[in-house]
Amino acid sequence: MAVNYYPKCPEPELTYGLPAHTDPNALTILLQDPYVSGLQVQKDGKWIAVDPKPNAFVINIGDQLQALSNGRYKSVWHRAVVNSNKERMSVASFLCPCNSVLISPPEKLIADGSPAVYRSYTYDEYYKKFWSRNLDQEHCLELFERERETCPNSPTV
């Protein structure tokens, strides 16, 4: 769980509360400040504000559900912005697998000519790779794609 405090900022265009990223976990359950918006999601290359709704949570799909679904569900790119007039708070709860669990799509999703998009990995391996880079870099799952492993020009790890 994370409690986030975003102070008001006289020049909000100069900073982010959190830069663009996806979440490394399976699901994020977010309680937004009921009076001040700040969450934005990316859709079709554009940033869209997610206005708070009374008595509602925002549920973000994380990277592990994208990997487990073999890419059928996508983790959401999102960011937090600050407000020039008001401070705000949010509370995020994260649903994460155990560190030692092997992340791999079920056989039914990779049968019939649909190969696994990502190689198998442990959550611990993913989590360490996720935090070893900048949040707003390429999607961390790209580092686990099968094509990248077999491409002759790809760098080796």
Short mmCIF file of N, CA and C in Angstrom, two decimals:
data_model
loop_
_atom_site.label_atom_id
_atom_site.label_comp_id
_atom_site.label_asym_id
_atom_site.label_seq_id
_atom_site.Cartn_x
_atom_site.Cartn_y
_atom_site.Cartn_z
N MET A 1 0.85 -1.17 0.00
CA MET A 1 0.00 0.00 0.00
C MET A 1 0.90 1.23 0.00
N ALA A 2 0.43 2.26 -0.69
CA ALA A 2 1.16 3.53 -0.73
C ALA A 2 0.17 4.66 -0.53
N VAL A 3 0.51 5.56 0.37
CA VAL A 3 -0.27 6.78 0.55
C VAL A 3 0.55 7.89 -0.09
N ASN A 4 -0.04 8.55 -1.07
CA ASN A 4 0.66 9.58 -1.83
C ASN A 4 0.11 10.95 -1.50
N TYR A 5 1.02 11.87 -1.22
CA TYR A 5 0.65 13.26 -0.94
C TYR A 5 1.25 14.13 -2.02
N TYR A 6 0.42 14.93 -2.66
CA TYR A 6 0.85 15.83 -3.71
C TYR A 6 0.55 17.26 -3.26
N PRO A 7 1.56 18.01 -2.86
CA PRO A 7 1.31 19.40 -2.44
C PRO A 7 0.90 20.25 -3.65
N LYS A 8 0.21 21.35 -3.38
CA LYS A 8 -0.11 22.24 -4.50
C LYS A 8 1.20 22.79 -5.05
N CYS A 9 1.17 23.08 -6.34
CA CYS A 9 2.39 23.53 -7.03
C CYS A 9 2.03 24.72 -7.90
N PRO A 10 2.69 25.85 -7.72
CA PRO A 10 2.34 27.04 -8.49
C PRO A 10 2.57 26.90 -10.00
N GLU A 11 3.46 26.00 -10.40
CA GLU A 11 3.72 25.78 -11.82
C GLU A 11 3.63 24.28 -12.13
N PRO A 12 2.42 23.72 -12.15
CA PRO A 12 2.27 22.26 -12.30
C PRO A 12 2.78 21.72 -13.63
N GLU A 13 2.88 22.56 -14.65
CA GLU A 13 3.37 22.10 -15.95
C GLU A 13 4.86 21.77 -15.92
N LEU A 14 5.55 22.14 -14.86
CA LEU A 14 7.00 21.90 -14.76
C LEU A 14 7.35 20.59 -14.06
N THR A 15 6.34 19.89 -13.53
CA THR A 15 6.64 18.68 -12.79
C THR A 15 5.49 17.69 -12.89
N TYR A 16 5.74 16.47 -12.48
CA TYR A 16 4.70 15.45 -12.32
C TYR A 16 4.72 15.02 -10.87
N GLY A 17 3.58 14.57 -10.40
CA GLY A 17 3.54 13.92 -9.10
C GLY A 17 4.23 12.56 -9.22
N LEU A 18 3.94 11.85 -10.32
CA LEU A 18 4.61 10.61 -10.71
C LEU A 18 4.68 10.59 -12.22
N PRO A 19 5.83 10.25 -12.81
CA PRO A 19 5.92 10.21 -14.28
C PRO A 19 5.11 9.05 -14.85
N ALA A 20 4.96 9.03 -16.14
CA ALA A 20 4.24 7.96 -16.83
C ALA A 20 4.87 6.61 -16.52
N HIS A 21 4.02 5.62 -16.24
CA HIS A 21 4.51 4.27 -15.94
C HIS A 21 3.36 3.28 -15.97
N THR A 22 3.70 2.01 -15.99
CA THR A 22 2.75 0.95 -15.72
C THR A 22 3.13 0.40 -14.34
N ASP A 23 2.23 -0.35 -13.73
CA ASP A 23 2.52 -0.91 -12.41
C ASP A 23 3.10 -2.32 -12.55
N PRO A 24 4.12 -2.67 -11.77
CA PRO A 24 4.77 -3.97 -11.91
C PRO A 24 3.95 -5.13 -11.34
N ASN A 25 2.93 -4.83 -10.58
CA ASN A 25 2.15 -5.86 -9.89
C ASN A 25 1.04 -6.40 -10.79
N ALA A 26 0.08 -7.11 -10.21
CA ALA A 26 -1.04 -7.67 -10.98
C ALA A 26 -2.19 -6.67 -11.08
N LEU A 27 -2.61 -6.13 -9.95
CA LEU A 27 -3.70 -5.14 -9.91
C LEU A 27 -3.34 -4.03 -8.94
N THR A 28 -3.81 -2.83 -9.25
CA THR A 28 -3.71 -1.71 -8.32
C THR A 28 -5.12 -1.22 -8.03
N ILE A 29 -5.43 -1.08 -6.77
CA ILE A 29 -6.73 -0.54 -6.35
C ILE A 29 -6.44 0.84 -5.78
N LEU A 30 -6.98 1.86 -6.44
CA LEU A 30 -6.66 3.24 -6.11
C LEU A 30 -7.87 3.97 -5.55
N LEU A 31 -7.69 4.57 -4.40
CA LEU A 31 -8.68 5.48 -3.84
C LEU A 31 -8.18 6.89 -4.11
N GLN A 32 -8.89 7.61 -4.96
CA GLN A 32 -8.48 8.97 -5.32
C GLN A 32 -9.00 9.97 -4.29
N ASP A 33 -8.35 11.10 -4.23
CA ASP A 33 -8.87 12.23 -3.47
C ASP A 33 -10.24 12.56 -4.06
N PRO A 34 -11.27 12.67 -3.23
CA PRO A 34 -12.61 12.88 -3.79
C PRO A 34 -12.84 14.27 -4.39
N TYR A 35 -11.95 15.22 -4.10
CA TYR A 35 -12.18 16.61 -4.52
C TYR A 35 -11.21 17.14 -5.56
N VAL A 36 -10.07 16.47 -5.72
CA VAL A 36 -9.03 16.99 -6.61
C VAL A 36 -8.58 15.86 -7.54
N SER A 37 -8.69 16.09 -8.84
CA SER A 37 -8.22 15.07 -9.78
C SER A 37 -6.71 15.21 -9.97
N GLY A 38 -6.09 14.15 -10.42
CA GLY A 38 -4.65 14.17 -10.65
C GLY A 38 -4.19 12.95 -11.43
N LEU A 39 -5.02 11.91 -11.48
CA LEU A 39 -4.67 10.71 -12.23
C LEU A 39 -5.00 10.93 -13.70
N GLN A 40 -4.05 10.54 -14.56
CA GLN A 40 -4.28 10.55 -16.00
C GLN A 40 -3.87 9.20 -16.57
N VAL A 41 -4.63 8.73 -17.56
CA VAL A 41 -4.30 7.49 -18.26
C VAL A 41 -4.05 7.81 -19.72
N GLN A 42 -3.22 6.98 -20.34
CA GLN A 42 -2.93 7.21 -21.75
C GLN A 42 -3.85 6.34 -22.60
N LYS A 43 -4.51 6.97 -23.55
CA LYS A 43 -5.38 6.27 -24.49
C LYS A 43 -5.13 6.84 -25.88
N ASP A 44 -4.77 5.96 -26.80
CA ASP A 44 -4.50 6.37 -28.18
C ASP A 44 -3.48 7.51 -28.24
N GLY A 45 -2.45 7.43 -27.39
CA GLY A 45 -1.38 8.42 -27.41
C GLY A 45 -1.70 9.73 -26.73
N LYS A 46 -2.88 9.86 -26.14
CA LYS A 46 -3.28 11.09 -25.47
C LYS A 46 -3.51 10.83 -23.99
N TRP A 47 -3.23 11.85 -23.18
CA TRP A 47 -3.44 11.75 -21.73
C TRP A 47 -4.84 12.23 -21.39
N ILE A 48 -5.58 11.40 -20.67
CA ILE A 48 -6.96 11.68 -20.31
C ILE A 48 -7.06 11.70 -18.79
N ALA A 49 -7.68 12.76 -18.25
CA ALA A 49 -7.88 12.86 -16.80
C ALA A 49 -8.94 11.85 -16.35
N VAL A 50 -8.67 11.21 -15.22
CA VAL A 50 -9.64 10.30 -14.59
C VAL A 50 -10.20 11.06 -13.40
N ASP A 51 -11.36 11.64 -13.59
CA ASP A 51 -11.97 12.43 -12.53
C ASP A 51 -12.45 11.53 -11.40
N PRO A 52 -12.25 11.95 -10.15
CA PRO A 52 -12.68 11.12 -9.03
C PRO A 52 -14.20 11.00 -8.99
N LYS A 53 -14.66 9.82 -8.63
CA LYS A 53 -16.08 9.55 -8.44
C LYS A 53 -16.30 9.23 -6.97
N PRO A 54 -17.35 9.77 -6.36
CA PRO A 54 -17.61 9.49 -4.95
C PRO A 54 -17.81 7.99 -4.71
N ASN A 55 -17.21 7.51 -3.63
CA ASN A 55 -17.37 6.11 -3.20
C ASN A 55 -16.94 5.10 -4.27
N ALA A 56 -15.92 5.42 -5.04
CA ALA A 56 -15.46 4.52 -6.10
C ALA A 56 -13.94 4.34 -6.04
N PHE A 57 -13.51 3.20 -6.49
CA PHE A 57 -12.10 2.91 -6.64
C PHE A 57 -11.76 2.87 -8.13
N VAL A 58 -10.51 3.15 -8.45
CA VAL A 58 -9.98 2.94 -9.79
C VAL A 58 -9.17 1.65 -9.72
N ILE A 59 -9.40 0.74 -10.66
CA ILE A 59 -8.66 -0.51 -10.71
C ILE A 59 -7.78 -0.48 -11.95
N ASN A 60 -6.47 -0.55 -11.75
CA ASN A 60 -5.51 -0.59 -12.85
C ASN A 60 -4.99 -2.00 -13.03
N ILE A 61 -5.00 -2.47 -14.27
CA ILE A 61 -4.37 -3.75 -14.59
C ILE A 61 -2.87 -3.51 -14.61
N GLY A 62 -2.12 -4.39 -13.97
CA GLY A 62 -0.67 -4.27 -13.92
C GLY A 62 0.03 -5.21 -14.88
N ASP A 63 1.34 -5.13 -14.91
CA ASP A 63 2.15 -5.89 -15.85
C ASP A 63 1.97 -7.40 -15.72
N GLN A 64 1.77 -7.89 -14.50
CA GLN A 64 1.66 -9.35 -14.33
C GLN A 64 0.39 -9.91 -14.97
N LEU A 65 -0.71 -9.17 -14.93
CA LEU A 65 -1.92 -9.63 -15.64
C LEU A 65 -1.72 -9.58 -17.14
N GLN A 66 -0.96 -8.61 -17.62
CA GLN A 66 -0.67 -8.58 -19.05
C GLN A 66 0.12 -9.83 -19.44
N ALA A 67 1.12 -10.18 -18.65
CA ALA A 67 1.93 -11.36 -18.95
C ALA A 67 1.12 -12.64 -18.81
N LEU A 68 0.34 -12.75 -17.74
CA LEU A 68 -0.46 -13.96 -17.52
C LEU A 68 -1.53 -14.16 -18.59
N SER A 69 -2.04 -13.05 -19.13
CA SER A 69 -3.07 -13.15 -20.18
C SER A 69 -2.44 -13.25 -21.57
N ASN A 70 -1.13 -13.38 -21.63
CA ASN A 70 -0.38 -13.46 -22.88
C ASN A 70 -0.64 -12.24 -23.77
N GLY A 71 -0.79 -11.08 -23.11
CA GLY A 71 -0.96 -9.83 -23.82
C GLY A 71 -2.40 -9.50 -24.18
N ARG A 72 -3.35 -10.34 -23.81
CA ARG A 72 -4.76 -10.04 -24.12
C ARG A 72 -5.27 -8.84 -23.32
N TYR A 73 -4.84 -8.73 -22.09
CA TYR A 73 -5.15 -7.56 -21.27
C TYR A 73 -3.88 -6.73 -21.18
N LYS A 74 -4.01 -5.44 -21.25
CA LYS A 74 -2.86 -4.55 -21.25
C LYS A 74 -2.76 -3.79 -19.94
N SER A 75 -1.56 -3.71 -19.41
CA SER A 75 -1.35 -2.86 -18.24
C SER A 75 -1.49 -1.41 -18.69
N VAL A 76 -2.01 -0.59 -17.82
CA VAL A 76 -2.37 0.77 -18.20
C VAL A 76 -1.22 1.75 -17.91
N TRP A 77 -0.87 2.54 -18.93
CA TRP A 77 0.10 3.62 -18.73
C TRP A 77 -0.64 4.75 -18.04
N HIS A 78 -0.10 5.22 -16.94
CA HIS A 78 -0.74 6.30 -16.19
C HIS A 78 0.32 7.18 -15.55
N ARG A 79 -0.12 8.35 -15.11
CA ARG A 79 0.76 9.28 -14.42
C ARG A 79 -0.09 10.08 -13.45
N ALA A 80 0.59 10.74 -12.53
CA ALA A 80 -0.08 11.62 -11.57
C ALA A 80 0.43 13.03 -11.79
N VAL A 81 -0.50 13.96 -11.88
CA VAL A 81 -0.13 15.36 -12.05
C VAL A 81 -0.51 16.14 -10.80
N VAL A 82 0.15 17.26 -10.62
CA VAL A 82 -0.12 18.11 -9.45
C VAL A 82 -1.06 19.24 -9.84
N ASN A 83 -1.61 19.89 -8.84
CA ASN A 83 -2.59 20.95 -9.03
C ASN A 83 -2.01 22.26 -8.52
N SER A 84 -2.31 23.36 -9.20
CA SER A 84 -1.75 24.64 -8.79
C SER A 84 -2.48 25.25 -7.59
N ASN A 85 -3.70 24.82 -7.33
CA ASN A 85 -4.50 25.44 -6.26
C ASN A 85 -4.71 24.58 -5.03
N LYS A 86 -4.68 23.26 -5.19
CA LYS A 86 -5.03 22.38 -4.08
C LYS A 86 -4.04 21.23 -3.94
N GLU A 87 -3.80 20.85 -2.72
CA GLU A 87 -3.05 19.62 -2.46
C GLU A 87 -4.03 18.46 -2.63
N ARG A 88 -3.48 17.25 -2.76
CA ARG A 88 -4.35 16.08 -2.81
C ARG A 88 -3.63 14.87 -2.27
N MET A 89 -4.40 13.86 -1.97
CA MET A 89 -3.86 12.59 -1.50
C MET A 89 -4.53 11.46 -2.27
N SER A 90 -3.83 10.35 -2.36
CA SER A 90 -4.41 9.12 -2.91
C SER A 90 -3.84 7.95 -2.13
N VAL A 91 -4.58 6.86 -2.15
CA VAL A 91 -4.14 5.63 -1.48
C VAL A 91 -4.19 4.51 -2.51
N ALA A 92 -3.06 3.87 -2.75
CA ALA A 92 -2.98 2.77 -3.71
C ALA A 92 -2.66 1.48 -2.97
N SER A 93 -3.44 0.45 -3.26
CA SER A 93 -3.18 -0.90 -2.72
C SER A 93 -2.79 -1.78 -3.90
N PHE A 94 -1.75 -2.57 -3.70
CA PHE A 94 -1.19 -3.37 -4.79
C PHE A 94 -1.38 -4.85 -4.52
N LEU A 95 -1.91 -5.55 -5.51
CA LEU A 95 -2.04 -7.01 -5.45
C LEU A 95 -0.87 -7.59 -6.22
N CYS A 96 0.03 -8.27 -5.48
CA CYS A 96 1.27 -8.77 -6.07
C CYS A 96 1.39 -10.28 -5.87
N PRO A 97 2.01 -10.97 -6.82
CA PRO A 97 2.31 -12.38 -6.60
C PRO A 97 3.45 -12.54 -5.60
N CYS A 98 3.63 -13.74 -5.10
CA CYS A 98 4.79 -14.04 -4.26
C CYS A 98 6.05 -13.91 -5.11
N ASN A 99 7.15 -13.53 -4.48
CA ASN A 99 8.40 -13.33 -5.21
C ASN A 99 8.86 -14.55 -5.99
N SER A 100 8.62 -15.74 -5.46
CA SER A 100 9.15 -16.95 -6.09
C SER A 100 8.21 -17.55 -7.13
N VAL A 101 7.02 -17.00 -7.30
CA VAL A 101 6.07 -17.59 -8.24
C VAL A 101 6.54 -17.39 -9.68
N LEU A 102 6.36 -18.41 -10.50
CA LEU A 102 6.73 -18.34 -11.90
C LEU A 102 5.57 -17.74 -12.69
N ILE A 103 5.84 -16.65 -13.40
CA ILE A 103 4.83 -15.97 -14.20
C ILE A 103 4.89 -16.52 -15.62
N SER A 104 3.79 -17.09 -16.06
CA SER A 104 3.70 -17.69 -17.38
C SER A 104 2.23 -17.86 -17.71
N PRO A 105 1.81 -17.64 -18.97
CA PRO A 105 0.39 -17.80 -19.28
C PRO A 105 -0.04 -19.26 -19.20
N PRO A 106 -1.31 -19.51 -18.89
CA PRO A 106 -1.81 -20.89 -18.85
C PRO A 106 -1.73 -21.54 -20.24
N GLU A 107 -1.63 -22.86 -20.27
CA GLU A 107 -1.50 -23.60 -21.53
C GLU A 107 -2.61 -23.27 -22.52
N LYS A 108 -3.84 -23.06 -22.05
CA LYS A 108 -4.96 -22.77 -22.95
C LYS A 108 -4.73 -21.50 -23.77
N LEU A 109 -3.96 -20.56 -23.23
CA LEU A 109 -3.72 -19.31 -23.95
C LEU A 109 -2.56 -19.39 -24.94
N ILE A 110 -1.75 -20.44 -24.84
CA ILE A 110 -0.61 -20.55 -25.76
C ILE A 110 -0.74 -21.78 -26.66
N ALA A 111 -1.89 -22.40 -26.67
CA ALA A 111 -2.13 -23.54 -27.55
C ALA A 111 -2.60 -23.03 -28.91
N ASP A 112 -2.71 -23.92 -29.86
CA ASP A 112 -3.26 -23.62 -31.18
C ASP A 112 -2.53 -22.48 -31.89
N GLY A 113 -1.23 -22.52 -31.91
CA GLY A 113 -0.47 -21.55 -32.69
C GLY A 113 -0.34 -20.16 -32.09
N SER A 114 -0.68 -19.98 -30.84
CA SER A 114 -0.50 -18.69 -30.16
C SER A 114 0.65 -18.84 -29.17
N PRO A 115 1.87 -18.61 -29.61
CA PRO A 115 3.00 -18.81 -28.70
C PRO A 115 3.01 -17.78 -27.57
N ALA A 116 3.72 -18.09 -26.52
CA ALA A 116 3.85 -17.16 -25.40
C ALA A 116 4.56 -15.89 -25.87
N VAL A 117 4.00 -14.75 -25.53
CA VAL A 117 4.58 -13.47 -25.90
C VAL A 117 5.81 -13.18 -25.04
N TYR A 118 5.75 -13.58 -23.78
CA TYR A 118 6.82 -13.29 -22.83
C TYR A 118 7.42 -14.61 -22.34
N ARG A 119 8.70 -14.58 -22.04
CA ARG A 119 9.33 -15.75 -21.45
C ARG A 119 8.87 -15.87 -20.00
N SER A 120 8.99 -17.04 -19.43
CA SER A 120 8.65 -17.25 -18.02
C SER A 120 9.70 -16.57 -17.15
N TYR A 121 9.25 -16.06 -16.02
CA TYR A 121 10.15 -15.39 -15.08
C TYR A 121 9.50 -15.42 -13.69
N THR A 122 10.30 -15.16 -12.68
CA THR A 122 9.73 -15.03 -11.34
C THR A 122 9.36 -13.57 -11.10
N TYR A 123 8.42 -13.36 -10.21
CA TYR A 123 8.03 -11.99 -9.89
C TYR A 123 9.22 -11.23 -9.32
N ASP A 124 10.05 -11.90 -8.52
CA ASP A 124 11.24 -11.25 -7.96
C ASP A 124 12.16 -10.74 -9.07
N GLU A 125 12.38 -11.55 -10.10
CA GLU A 125 13.22 -11.13 -11.23
C GLU A 125 12.61 -9.90 -11.91
N TYR A 126 11.32 -9.94 -12.13
CA TYR A 126 10.65 -8.82 -12.80
C TYR A 126 10.73 -7.55 -11.96
N TYR A 127 10.42 -7.69 -10.69
CA TYR A 127 10.37 -6.54 -9.79
C TYR A 127 11.73 -5.85 -9.71
N LYS A 128 12.79 -6.62 -9.63
CA LYS A 128 14.14 -6.04 -9.59
C LYS A 128 14.47 -5.33 -10.89
N LYS A 129 14.11 -5.92 -12.02
CA LYS A 129 14.36 -5.29 -13.33
C LYS A 129 13.54 -4.01 -13.45
N PHE A 130 12.29 -4.04 -12.98
CA PHE A 130 11.40 -2.87 -13.06
C PHE A 130 12.02 -1.67 -12.34
N TRP A 131 12.52 -1.87 -11.13
CA TRP A 131 13.05 -0.76 -10.34
C TRP A 131 14.50 -0.42 -10.66
N SER A 132 15.14 -1.18 -11.55
CA SER A 132 16.53 -0.87 -11.94
C SER A 132 16.59 0.12 -13.10
N ARG A 133 15.42 0.57 -13.56
CA ARG A 133 15.33 1.49 -14.69
C ARG A 133 14.47 2.68 -14.30
N ASN A 134 14.41 3.70 -15.17
CA ASN A 134 13.53 4.83 -14.91
C ASN A 134 12.09 4.43 -15.18
N LEU A 135 11.17 4.95 -14.39
CA LEU A 135 9.75 4.60 -14.54
C LEU A 135 9.23 4.86 -15.94
N ASP A 136 9.62 5.97 -16.55
CA ASP A 136 9.03 6.36 -17.82
C ASP A 136 9.80 5.84 -19.04
N GLN A 137 10.69 4.86 -18.83
CA GLN A 137 11.36 4.24 -19.96
C GLN A 137 10.39 3.29 -20.65
N GLU A 138 10.92 2.50 -21.59
CA GLU A 138 10.09 1.52 -22.28
C GLU A 138 9.36 0.64 -21.27
N HIS A 139 8.29 0.03 -21.73
CA HIS A 139 7.53 -0.88 -20.87
C HIS A 139 8.44 -2.02 -20.44
N CYS A 140 8.56 -2.25 -19.17
CA CYS A 140 9.48 -3.26 -18.64
C CYS A 140 9.18 -4.64 -19.22
N LEU A 141 7.92 -4.93 -19.52
CA LEU A 141 7.59 -6.24 -20.10
C LEU A 141 8.29 -6.48 -21.43
N GLU A 142 8.63 -5.40 -22.13
CA GLU A 142 9.34 -5.56 -23.40
C GLU A 142 10.68 -6.27 -23.19
N LEU A 143 11.26 -6.11 -22.01
CA LEU A 143 12.54 -6.77 -21.72
C LEU A 143 12.38 -8.28 -21.56
N PHE A 144 11.14 -8.76 -21.48
CA PHE A 144 10.86 -10.18 -21.28
C PHE A 144 10.18 -10.80 -22.50
N GLU A 145 10.11 -10.07 -23.61
CA GLU A 145 9.47 -10.60 -24.81
C GLU A 145 10.30 -11.71 -25.42
N ARG A 146 9.64 -12.71 -25.93
CA ARG A 146 10.33 -13.84 -26.56
C ARG A 146 11.09 -13.43 -27.81
N GLU A 147 10.54 -12.52 -28.64
CA GLU A 147 11.21 -12.11 -29.87
C GLU A 147 12.57 -11.48 -29.56
N ARG A 148 12.63 -10.73 -28.47
CA ARG A 148 13.87 -10.07 -28.10
C ARG A 148 14.95 -11.09 -27.77
N GLU A 149 14.52 -12.23 -27.19
CA GLU A 149 15.50 -13.28 -26.85
C GLU A 149 16.12 -13.91 -28.09
N THR A 150 15.31 -14.04 -29.16
CA THR A 150 15.79 -14.80 -30.33
C THR A 150 16.28 -13.90 -31.46
N CYS A 151 16.09 -12.60 -31.34
CA CYS A 151 16.51 -11.68 -32.40
C CYS A 151 18.04 -11.60 -32.44
N PRO A 152 18.64 -11.83 -33.61
CA PRO A 152 20.11 -11.86 -33.66
C PRO A 152 20.78 -10.53 -33.31
N ASN A 153 20.12 -9.41 -33.49
CA ASN A 153 20.73 -8.12 -33.20
C ASN A 153 20.41 -7.60 -31.81
N SER A 154 19.69 -8.36 -31.02
CA SER A 154 19.33 -7.86 -29.70
C SER A 154 20.50 -7.99 -28.75
N PRO A 155 20.62 -7.04 -27.82
CA PRO A 155 21.71 -7.15 -26.85
C PRO A 155 21.47 -8.33 -25.90
N THR A 156 22.52 -8.94 -25.47
CA THR A 156 22.38 -10.04 -24.51
C THR A 156 22.46 -9.50 -23.10
N VAL A 157 21.76 -10.16 -22.21
CA VAL A 157 21.72 -9.72 -20.81
C VAL A 157 22.62 -10.60 -20.00
#
